[in-house]
């Protein structure tokens, strides 16, 4: 049995529920609903587990603030013995325009405090990321830290269901691709 860890980044509480910084939580909520599983609170994180063709997919929403996301990621990685190559982090990305969604393996954190903490706690950058573009504030406007804590505007909100659906499809493709790669590696 293969275990995968999918971590959605966000901040806990209603105050942050619809902010750009919480897109990871939003995507995981839709994925959990699609899988027919519910999140349960366990200490400082919420977890939902889905069995997919005999493999386990652990969906996790850290329930501490963004800059402490590494603790839940590390805890579950250790508990289920999941290496970084089988971890996918769903994150907001200010370096991509709104609506652009890209996969990435490893690399730097581009100042993202949630990613910084995950790298520090895992001791590795070699996990996968689903980067959901939220855009940047206009030059001379608000600071990036304030921008990501703002709610999506009305135009963006109308596009979110489609973009979140696209993100869910990318996650499913990631799981399937990595299952095949792991199975091939175990046969050699």
Tab-separated table of C-alpha atoms in Angstrom:
chain	number	residue	atom	x	y	z
A	1	UNK	CA	0.000	0.000	0.000
A	2	UNK	CA	1.275	3.435	-0.972
A	3	UNK	CA	0.563	6.486	1.199
A	4	UNK	CA	0.298	9.997	-0.235
A	5	UNK	CA	0.084	13.203	1.780
A	6	UNK	CA	-1.727	16.172	0.269
A	7	UNK	CA	-1.382	19.317	2.368
A	8	UNK	CA	-3.578	22.334	1.740
A	9	UNK	CA	-2.135	25.575	3.047
A	10	UNK	CA	-4.303	28.169	4.749
A	11	UNK	CA	-5.066	29.903	8.010
A	12	UNK	CA	-7.671	28.650	10.489
A	13	UNK	CA	-10.816	30.582	11.348
A	14	UNK	CA	-13.707	32.292	9.591
A	15	UNK	CA	-11.737	35.548	9.284
A	16	UNK	CA	-9.450	33.923	6.685
A	17	UNK	CA	-11.900	31.479	5.092
A	18	UNK	CA	-12.233	33.209	1.694
A	19	UNK	CA	-8.792	34.814	1.417
A	20	UNK	CA	-6.233	34.201	-1.306
A	21	UNK	CA	-3.910	32.642	1.283
A	22	UNK	CA	-6.539	29.937	1.968
A	23	UNK	CA	-6.811	28.506	-1.535
A	24	UNK	CA	-5.126	25.301	-0.323
A	25	UNK	CA	-7.933	24.739	2.200
A	26	UNK	CA	-10.556	25.516	-0.464
A	27	UNK	CA	-9.102	22.991	-2.918
A	28	UNK	CA	-8.850	20.265	-0.263
A	29	UNK	CA	-12.453	20.856	0.842
A	30	UNK	CA	-13.643	20.204	-2.715
A	31	UNK	CA	-11.350	17.176	-3.080
A	32	UNK	CA	-12.578	15.696	0.228
A	33	UNK	CA	-16.183	16.224	-0.887
A	34	UNK	CA	-15.434	14.531	-4.218
A	35	UNK	CA	-13.847	11.574	-2.389
A	36	UNK	CA	-16.819	11.431	-0.008
A	37	UNK	CA	-14.692	11.917	3.125
A	38	UNK	CA	-14.868	14.451	5.950
A	39	UNK	CA	-12.125	16.205	7.852
A	40	UNK	CA	-11.738	15.434	11.533
A	41	UNK	CA	-9.705	17.584	13.873
A	42	UNK	CA	-6.660	15.844	15.319
A	43	UNK	CA	-4.605	18.068	17.636
A	44	UNK	CA	-3.307	20.936	15.461
A	45	UNK	CA	-4.489	19.694	12.073
A	46	UNK	CA	-7.552	18.355	10.277
A	47	UNK	CA	-7.201	15.079	8.390
A	48	UNK	CA	-9.359	13.121	5.960
A	49	UNK	CA	-8.226	9.796	4.529
A	50	UNK	CA	-9.413	8.226	1.299
A	51	UNK	CA	-8.566	4.761	-0.001
A	52	UNK	CA	-7.996	4.780	-3.744
A	53	UNK	CA	-7.403	1.413	-5.418
A	54	UNK	CA	-5.863	0.095	-2.196
A	55	UNK	CA	-3.615	3.109	-1.603
A	56	UNK	CA	-4.159	5.729	1.101
A	57	UNK	CA	-4.465	9.425	0.365
A	58	UNK	CA	-4.203	11.606	3.458
A	59	UNK	CA	-5.650	15.100	3.041
A	60	UNK	CA	-4.376	17.537	5.656
A	61	UNK	CA	-5.217	21.099	6.611
A	62	UNK	CA	-2.800	22.458	9.248
A	63	UNK	CA	-4.899	24.272	11.863
A	64	UNK	CA	-2.111	26.506	13.105
A	65	UNK	CA	-1.283	29.668	11.213
A	66	UNK	CA	0.406	29.484	7.830
A	67	UNK	CA	3.948	29.952	9.123
A	68	UNK	CA	3.563	26.788	11.267
A	69	UNK	CA	2.367	24.463	8.471
A	70	UNK	CA	5.451	22.281	8.734
A	71	UNK	CA	4.521	20.738	12.077
A	72	UNK	CA	1.409	18.919	10.770
A	73	UNK	CA	3.211	17.973	7.556
A	74	UNK	CA	6.152	16.508	9.462
A	75	UNK	CA	3.920	14.723	11.985
A	76	UNK	CA	1.939	12.895	9.301
A	77	UNK	CA	4.971	12.254	7.113
A	78	UNK	CA	6.619	10.525	10.079
A	79	UNK	CA	3.456	8.726	11.224
A	80	UNK	CA	2.726	7.145	7.834
A	81	UNK	CA	6.375	6.993	6.686
A	82	UNK	CA	5.666	9.190	3.658
A	83	UNK	CA	8.799	10.492	1.911
A	84	UNK	CA	8.860	14.027	0.440
A	85	UNK	CA	8.451	12.565	-3.071
A	86	UNK	CA	4.932	11.435	-2.057
A	87	UNK	CA	3.889	14.773	-0.573
A	88	UNK	CA	1.972	17.431	-2.509
A	89	UNK	CA	1.434	20.901	-1.028
A	90	UNK	CA	-1.401	23.039	-2.445
A	91	UNK	CA	-0.404	26.686	-2.062
A	92	UNK	CA	-1.222	30.219	-3.119
A	93	UNK	CA	1.380	31.672	-5.493
A	94	UNK	CA	1.807	35.441	-5.925
A	95	UNK	CA	4.386	34.963	-8.701
A	96	UNK	CA	1.693	33.541	-10.991
A	97	UNK	CA	-1.225	35.575	-12.342
A	98	UNK	CA	-4.637	34.770	-10.929
A	99	UNK	CA	-5.968	31.524	-12.383
A	100	UNK	CA	-2.658	30.080	-13.542
A	101	UNK	CA	-2.105	26.665	-11.917
A	102	UNK	CA	1.250	24.897	-12.135
A	103	UNK	CA	2.898	21.820	-10.688
A	104	UNK	CA	6.449	22.025	-9.405
A	105	UNK	CA	8.866	19.658	-7.693
A	106	UNK	CA	11.279	21.072	-5.135
A	107	UNK	CA	12.965	24.424	-5.421
A	108	UNK	CA	12.923	27.504	-3.270
A	109	UNK	CA	10.093	28.963	-1.239
A	110	UNK	CA	9.909	32.437	-2.869
A	111	UNK	CA	9.302	33.928	0.570
A	112	UNK	CA	6.193	31.809	1.260
A	113	UNK	CA	6.230	31.291	5.032
A	114	UNK	CA	4.151	28.111	4.918
A	115	UNK	CA	6.605	26.516	2.487
A	116	UNK	CA	9.581	27.761	4.516
A	117	UNK	CA	8.269	25.977	7.601
A	118	UNK	CA	7.548	22.761	5.697
A	119	UNK	CA	11.074	22.743	4.229
A	120	UNK	CA	12.541	23.368	7.686
A	121	UNK	CA	10.495	20.631	9.382
A	122	UNK	CA	10.912	18.011	6.617
A	123	UNK	CA	14.568	18.892	6.090
A	124	UNK	CA	13.896	18.721	2.358
A	125	UNK	CA	12.667	20.856	-0.531
A	126	UNK	CA	11.961	17.777	-2.628
A	127	UNK	CA	8.195	17.649	-2.196
A	128	UNK	CA	5.685	18.472	-4.917
A	129	UNK	CA	3.717	21.717	-5.053
A	130	UNK	CA	0.506	22.688	-6.770
A	131	UNK	CA	0.932	26.427	-7.190
A	132	UNK	CA	-2.371	28.294	-7.549
A	133	UNK	CA	-1.789	31.766	-8.974
A	134	UNK	CA	-3.396	34.533	-6.946
A	135	UNK	CA	-1.544	37.432	-8.596
A	136	UNK	CA	0.240	40.348	-6.968
A	137	UNK	CA	-0.949	43.707	-5.715
A	138	UNK	CA	-0.474	46.615	-8.080
A	139	UNK	CA	2.870	48.395	-7.819
A	140	UNK	CA	2.740	51.022	-5.117
A	141	UNK	CA	-0.331	49.338	-3.630
A	142	UNK	CA	-0.592	47.172	-0.534
A	143	UNK	CA	2.111	44.836	0.701
A	144	UNK	CA	2.049	41.218	-0.523
A	145	UNK	CA	1.411	39.951	3.035
A	146	UNK	CA	-1.725	42.118	3.235
A	147	UNK	CA	-2.812	41.238	-0.319
A	148	UNK	CA	-2.883	37.466	0.282
A	149	UNK	CA	-4.997	38.018	3.406
A	150	UNK	CA	-7.664	39.812	1.358
A	151	UNK	CA	-10.760	38.014	0.054
A	152	UNK	CA	-10.898	37.206	-3.632
A	153	UNK	CA	-12.677	39.957	-5.567
A	154	UNK	CA	-16.099	39.312	-7.150
A	155	UNK	CA	-14.673	38.562	-10.614
A	156	UNK	CA	-12.199	36.067	-9.150
A	157	UNK	CA	-14.928	34.436	-7.025
A	158	UNK	CA	-16.967	33.667	-10.129
A	159	UNK	CA	-13.975	31.823	-11.646
A	160	UNK	CA	-12.954	29.946	-8.480
A	161	UNK	CA	-15.226	26.887	-8.888
A	162	UNK	CA	-13.776	26.141	-12.333
A	163	UNK	CA	-10.192	26.777	-11.207
A	164	UNK	CA	-10.600	24.683	-8.062
A	165	UNK	CA	-12.022	21.889	-10.247
A	166	UNK	CA	-8.948	22.144	-12.461
A	167	UNK	CA	-6.745	21.940	-9.350
A	168	UNK	CA	-8.567	18.819	-8.146
A	169	UNK	CA	-8.012	17.196	-11.571
A	170	UNK	CA	-4.303	18.039	-11.384
A	171	UNK	CA	-4.105	16.437	-7.929
A	172	UNK	CA	-5.785	13.255	-9.157
A	173	UNK	CA	-3.400	13.143	-12.139
A	174	UNK	CA	-0.455	13.626	-9.762
A	175	UNK	CA	-1.572	10.725	-7.575
A	176	UNK	CA	-2.095	8.425	-10.562
A	177	UNK	CA	1.240	9.327	-12.171
A	178	UNK	CA	3.161	8.846	-8.938
A	179	UNK	CA	1.429	5.540	-8.178
A	180	UNK	CA	2.585	4.207	-11.540
A	181	UNK	CA	6.154	5.465	-10.989
A	182	UNK	CA	6.351	3.944	-7.492
A	183	UNK	CA	4.971	0.626	-8.716
A	184	UNK	CA	7.513	0.529	-11.568
A	185	UNK	CA	10.375	1.349	-9.165
A	186	UNK	CA	9.320	-1.385	-6.744
A	187	UNK	CA	9.429	-3.986	-9.543
A	188	UNK	CA	13.044	-3.186	-10.462
